[in-house]
mmCIF file of C-alpha atoms in Angstrom:
data_model
loop_
_atom_site.group_PDB
_atom_site.id
_atom_site.type_symbol
_atom_site.label_atom_id
_atom_site.label_comp_id
_atom_site.label_asym_id
_atom_site.label_seq_id
_atom_site.Cartn_x
_atom_site.Cartn_y
_atom_site.Cartn_z
ATOM 1 C CA MET A 1 -4.394 23.582 -1.094
ATOM 2 C CA GLU A 2 -6.900 21.869 1.112
ATOM 3 C CA LYS A 3 -5.273 19.106 3.276
ATOM 4 C CA ASN A 4 -5.899 15.603 3.715
ATOM 5 C CA ARG A 5 -8.151 14.956 0.643
ATOM 6 C CA LYS A 6 -6.317 12.277 -1.024
ATOM 7 C CA ILE A 7 -5.517 8.414 -0.193
ATOM 8 C CA VAL A 8 -2.971 6.604 -2.642
ATOM 9 C CA GLY A 9 -3.318 2.780 -2.850
ATOM 10 C CA LEU A 10 -0.332 0.543 -3.632
ATOM 11 C CA CYS A 11 -0.873 -3.030 -4.522
ATOM 12 C CA GLY A 12 2.113 -5.382 -3.837
ATOM 13 C CA SER A 13 1.078 -7.905 -6.545
ATOM 14 C CA LEU A 14 1.268 -7.146 -10.337
ATOM 15 C CA ARG A 15 -0.300 -10.116 -11.428
ATOM 16 C CA LYS A 16 -3.367 -9.935 -13.652
ATOM 17 C CA GLY A 17 -6.287 -11.148 -11.759
ATOM 18 C CA SER A 18 -4.676 -10.551 -8.380
ATOM 19 C CA TYR A 19 -6.695 -10.905 -5.337
ATOM 20 C CA ASN A 20 -4.963 -8.154 -3.719
ATOM 21 C CA ALA A 21 -5.704 -5.762 -6.741
ATOM 22 C CA MET A 22 -9.248 -6.761 -6.204
ATOM 23 C CA LEU A 23 -8.909 -6.151 -2.646
ATOM 24 C CA LEU A 24 -7.414 -2.553 -3.207
ATOM 25 C CA LYS A 25 -10.575 -1.974 -5.699
ATOM 26 C CA VAL A 26 -12.950 -2.826 -3.112
ATOM 27 C CA ALA A 27 -11.025 -0.699 -0.471
ATOM 28 C CA GLY A 28 -11.018 2.157 -2.817
ATOM 29 C CA SER A 29 -14.758 1.887 -3.540
ATOM 30 C CA LEU A 30 -15.486 2.286 0.350
ATOM 31 C CA ILE A 31 -13.595 5.758 0.530
ATOM 32 C CA PRO A 32 -16.149 8.588 0.615
ATOM 33 C CA LYS A 33 -16.713 10.412 -2.691
ATOM 34 C CA ASP A 34 -15.377 13.759 -1.312
ATOM 35 C CA ILE A 35 -11.941 11.996 -0.681
ATOM 36 C CA GLU A 36 -9.860 11.453 -3.910
ATOM 37 C CA PHE A 37 -8.428 7.906 -4.254
ATOM 38 C CA GLU A 38 -5.652 6.760 -6.886
ATOM 39 C CA THR A 39 -3.818 3.655 -7.283
ATOM 40 C CA VAL A 40 -0.238 4.125 -8.291
ATOM 41 C CA SER A 41 1.832 1.430 -9.875
ATOM 42 C CA PHE A 42 5.232 0.815 -9.255
ATOM 43 C CA GLU A 43 5.814 -1.786 -12.307
ATOM 44 C CA ASP A 44 8.335 0.453 -14.250
ATOM 45 C CA VAL A 45 10.329 1.265 -11.275
ATOM 46 C CA PRO A 46 13.767 -0.158 -11.617
ATOM 47 C CA VAL A 47 15.702 -2.099 -8.834
ATOM 48 C CA TYR A 48 17.230 0.143 -6.414
ATOM 49 C CA ASN A 49 20.779 1.076 -7.096
ATOM 50 C CA GLU A 50 22.361 4.006 -4.884
ATOM 51 C CA ASP A 51 24.441 4.864 -8.006
ATOM 52 C CA HIS A 52 21.366 6.169 -9.768
ATOM 53 C CA ASP A 53 20.112 7.834 -6.621
ATOM 54 C CA LEU A 54 20.515 11.492 -5.417
ATOM 55 C CA PRO A 55 23.392 12.702 -4.504
ATOM 56 C CA GLN A 56 25.362 10.496 -6.694
ATOM 57 C CA VAL A 57 23.144 11.557 -9.832
ATOM 58 C CA GLU A 58 21.586 15.000 -10.448
ATOM 59 C CA GLU A 59 18.054 13.284 -11.028
ATOM 60 C CA ARG A 60 16.453 9.952 -10.248
ATOM 61 C CA PRO A 61 15.328 7.854 -12.962
ATOM 62 C CA ALA A 62 12.429 9.177 -14.623
ATOM 63 C CA SER A 63 10.012 6.278 -13.503
ATOM 64 C CA VAL A 64 11.104 6.807 -9.987
ATOM 65 C CA VAL A 65 10.500 10.771 -10.099
ATOM 66 C CA LYS A 66 7.050 9.904 -11.475
ATOM 67 C CA PHE A 67 6.327 7.226 -8.866
ATOM 68 C CA ARG A 68 7.632 9.473 -5.810
ATOM 69 C CA ASN A 69 5.642 12.568 -7.431
ATOM 70 C CA ALA A 70 2.385 10.434 -7.229
ATOM 71 C CA LEU A 71 3.071 9.400 -3.749
ATOM 72 C CA ALA A 72 3.770 12.944 -2.660
ATOM 73 C CA THR A 73 -0.020 13.877 -3.583
ATOM 74 C CA ALA A 74 -1.173 11.452 -0.752
ATOM 75 C CA ASP A 75 -2.256 12.675 2.667
ATOM 76 C CA ALA A 76 -2.454 8.721 3.446
ATOM 77 C CA PHE A 77 -1.753 5.448 2.044
ATOM 78 C CA ILE A 78 -3.461 1.970 1.739
ATOM 79 C CA ILE A 79 -0.999 -0.743 0.978
ATOM 80 C CA VAL A 80 -2.552 -4.183 -0.216
ATOM 81 C CA SER A 81 -0.203 -7.001 -0.577
ATOM 82 C CA PRO A 82 0.190 -10.654 -0.793
ATOM 83 C CA GLU A 83 2.830 -12.449 1.140
ATOM 84 C CA TYR A 84 5.834 -13.671 -0.456
ATOM 85 C CA ASN A 85 8.258 -16.210 1.441
ATOM 86 C CA TYR A 86 6.752 -14.881 4.591
ATOM 87 C CA SER A 87 7.375 -11.370 3.920
ATOM 88 C CA ILE A 88 6.963 -8.347 1.618
ATOM 89 C CA PRO A 89 7.108 -8.967 -2.001
ATOM 90 C CA GLY A 90 10.384 -7.814 -3.495
ATOM 91 C CA GLY A 91 8.961 -5.321 -6.121
ATOM 92 C CA LEU A 92 6.787 -3.718 -3.488
ATOM 93 C CA LYS A 93 9.833 -3.392 -0.998
ATOM 94 C CA ASN A 94 12.022 -2.124 -3.807
ATOM 95 C CA ALA A 95 9.537 0.628 -4.661
ATOM 96 C CA ILE A 96 9.276 1.636 -0.903
ATOM 97 C CA ASP A 97 13.188 1.606 -0.785
ATOM 98 C CA TRP A 98 13.196 4.229 -3.686
ATOM 99 C CA ALA A 99 10.218 6.274 -2.038
ATOM 100 C CA SER A 100 11.846 6.267 1.303
ATOM 101 C CA ARG A 101 15.210 7.757 0.197
ATOM 102 C CA GLY A 102 16.077 11.455 1.288
ATOM 103 C CA LYS A 103 14.415 13.860 3.703
ATOM 104 C CA ASP A 104 11.940 14.831 1.076
ATOM 105 C CA SER A 105 10.336 11.059 1.222
ATOM 106 C CA PRO A 106 6.820 11.067 0.245
ATOM 107 C CA LEU A 107 6.273 8.562 2.720
ATOM 108 C CA MET A 108 7.377 10.038 5.908
ATOM 109 C CA HIS A 109 4.902 10.878 8.773
ATOM 110 C CA LYS A 110 1.938 9.612 6.650
ATOM 111 C CA PRO A 111 -0.965 7.297 7.932
ATOM 112 C CA VAL A 112 -1.157 3.999 6.297
ATOM 113 C CA ALA A 113 -3.608 1.184 6.365
ATOM 114 C CA LEU A 114 -2.163 -2.277 5.464
ATOM 115 C CA MET A 115 -4.163 -5.156 4.000
ATOM 116 C CA GLY A 116 -3.626 -8.486 2.453
ATOM 117 C CA ALA A 117 -5.369 -11.344 0.782
ATOM 118 C CA THR A 118 -4.128 -14.806 0.025
ATOM 119 C CA GLN A 119 -5.298 -18.307 -1.047
ATOM 120 C CA GLY A 120 -3.634 -20.001 2.010
ATOM 121 C CA MET A 121 -4.746 -20.035 5.628
ATOM 122 C CA TRP A 122 -2.507 -17.199 7.138
ATOM 123 C CA GLY A 123 -4.056 -14.298 5.321
ATOM 124 C CA THR A 124 -0.713 -12.248 5.139
ATOM 125 C CA VAL A 125 0.026 -12.024 8.691
ATOM 126 C CA ARG A 126 3.656 -12.433 8.469
ATOM 127 C CA MET A 127 4.033 -10.046 5.472
ATOM 128 C CA GLN A 128 2.121 -7.350 7.715
ATOM 129 C CA ASN A 129 4.383 -8.074 10.489
ATOM 130 C CA ALA A 130 7.309 -7.410 8.107
ATOM 131 C CA PHE A 131 6.259 -3.939 7.646
ATOM 132 C CA SER A 132 6.593 -2.996 11.095
ATOM 133 C CA PRO A 133 10.239 -1.997 10.987
ATOM 134 C CA VAL A 134 9.640 0.010 7.466
ATOM 135 C CA PHE A 135 6.796 1.831 9.088
ATOM 136 C CA THR A 136 9.137 2.529 12.069
ATOM 137 C CA PHE A 137 12.091 3.882 9.956
ATOM 138 C CA LEU A 138 9.659 6.038 8.064
ATOM 139 C CA ASN A 139 7.720 7.394 11.031
ATOM 140 C CA MET A 140 4.609 6.539 9.177
ATOM 141 C CA ASN A 141 1.352 6.242 11.486
ATOM 142 C CA PRO A 142 0.052 2.506 10.661
ATOM 143 C CA VAL A 143 -3.645 1.860 11.337
ATOM 144 C CA LEU A 144 -3.513 -1.418 12.965
ATOM 145 C CA GLN A 145 -6.890 -2.183 13.985
ATOM 146 C CA PRO A 146 -8.918 -3.903 12.484
ATOM 147 C CA GLU A 147 -6.575 -6.343 10.836
ATOM 148 C CA VAL A 148 -7.448 -7.272 7.238
ATOM 149 C CA LEU A 149 -5.867 -10.570 6.796
ATOM 150 C CA ILE A 150 -8.098 -12.503 4.048
ATOM 151 C CA ALA A 151 -7.348 -15.899 4.057
ATOM 152 C CA GLN A 152 -8.932 -18.345 1.337
ATOM 153 C CA ALA A 153 -9.329 -15.479 -0.989
ATOM 154 C CA GLN A 154 -10.611 -17.690 -3.927
ATOM 155 C CA ASN A 155 -13.600 -18.320 -1.912
ATOM 156 C CA LYS A 156 -14.358 -14.636 -1.076
ATOM 157 C CA PHE A 157 -14.207 -13.074 -4.459
ATOM 158 C CA ASP A 158 -16.130 -13.883 -7.580
ATOM 159 C CA ASP A 159 -15.041 -14.123 -11.178
ATOM 160 C CA ASN A 160 -15.648 -10.482 -11.669
ATOM 161 C CA GLY A 161 -13.418 -9.551 -8.695
ATOM 162 C CA ASN A 162 -16.326 -8.372 -6.526
ATOM 163 C CA LEU A 163 -15.884 -9.343 -2.799
ATOM 164 C CA ASN A 164 -18.843 -11.578 -1.770
ATOM 165 C CA ASP A 165 -18.226 -11.715 1.815
ATOM 166 C CA GLU A 166 -20.039 -9.031 3.868
ATOM 167 C CA LYS A 167 -18.302 -9.604 7.347
ATOM 168 C CA THR A 168 -14.992 -8.908 5.505
ATOM 169 C CA ILE A 169 -16.380 -5.823 3.755
ATOM 170 C CA SER A 170 -17.340 -4.353 7.090
ATOM 171 C CA ILE A 171 -13.886 -4.880 8.467
ATOM 172 C CA ILE A 172 -12.504 -3.279 5.531
ATOM 173 C CA GLN A 173 -14.937 -0.401 5.927
ATOM 174 C CA LYS A 174 -13.827 -0.198 9.650
ATOM 175 C CA LYS A 175 -10.309 -0.056 8.535
ATOM 176 C CA ILE A 176 -10.942 2.670 6.016
ATOM 177 C CA ASP A 177 -12.804 4.750 8.723
ATOM 178 C CA ASN A 178 -9.766 4.429 11.039
ATOM 179 C CA LEU A 179 -7.566 5.563 8.375
ATOM 180 C CA ILE A 180 -9.357 8.609 7.434
ATOM 181 C CA SER A 181 -9.795 9.454 11.363
ATOM 182 C CA ALA A 182 -6.049 9.045 11.521
ATOM 183 C CA SER A 183 -5.389 11.340 8.595
ATOM 184 C CA LYS A 184 -7.852 13.848 9.732
ATOM 185 C CA VAL A 185 -9.693 13.590 6.348
#
């Protein structure tokens, strides 16, 4: 199997019309065509409960197995998320908790690019800072530069979800290029 040919995207917002889902779509469109890109949803992943995880049970819940298997196909990740209460949205953190468990964690040691969009002025800076200990625990390789902190997203996306700010697009492209370099794609 050829290595480093797939990037998986996770969106921290499940909301229809989410600016972060729009941002993830833009980021995915900037990945070269010879590299596969897939967005993976955690919508069906239950709240983490150690009583339903290995070794307490023989098999994790089916939705968790499906989620972890999808993540395991990735050579690198793009995580795009809003900021909830100055931190990582609970649903996304929960999904990462499920994916982080065990020596077979599909997140361990992989490059990751983090981005976020918000209607506010801070551009998800606190959420991105909250990921630092998560990436450290998983020994992930975060691509730190350039930072993609999109503030006032309502002014940068049109009604069809297209990003209409060329400077922002160029920053996202640089982040993607750096992720590809970090993953040796």
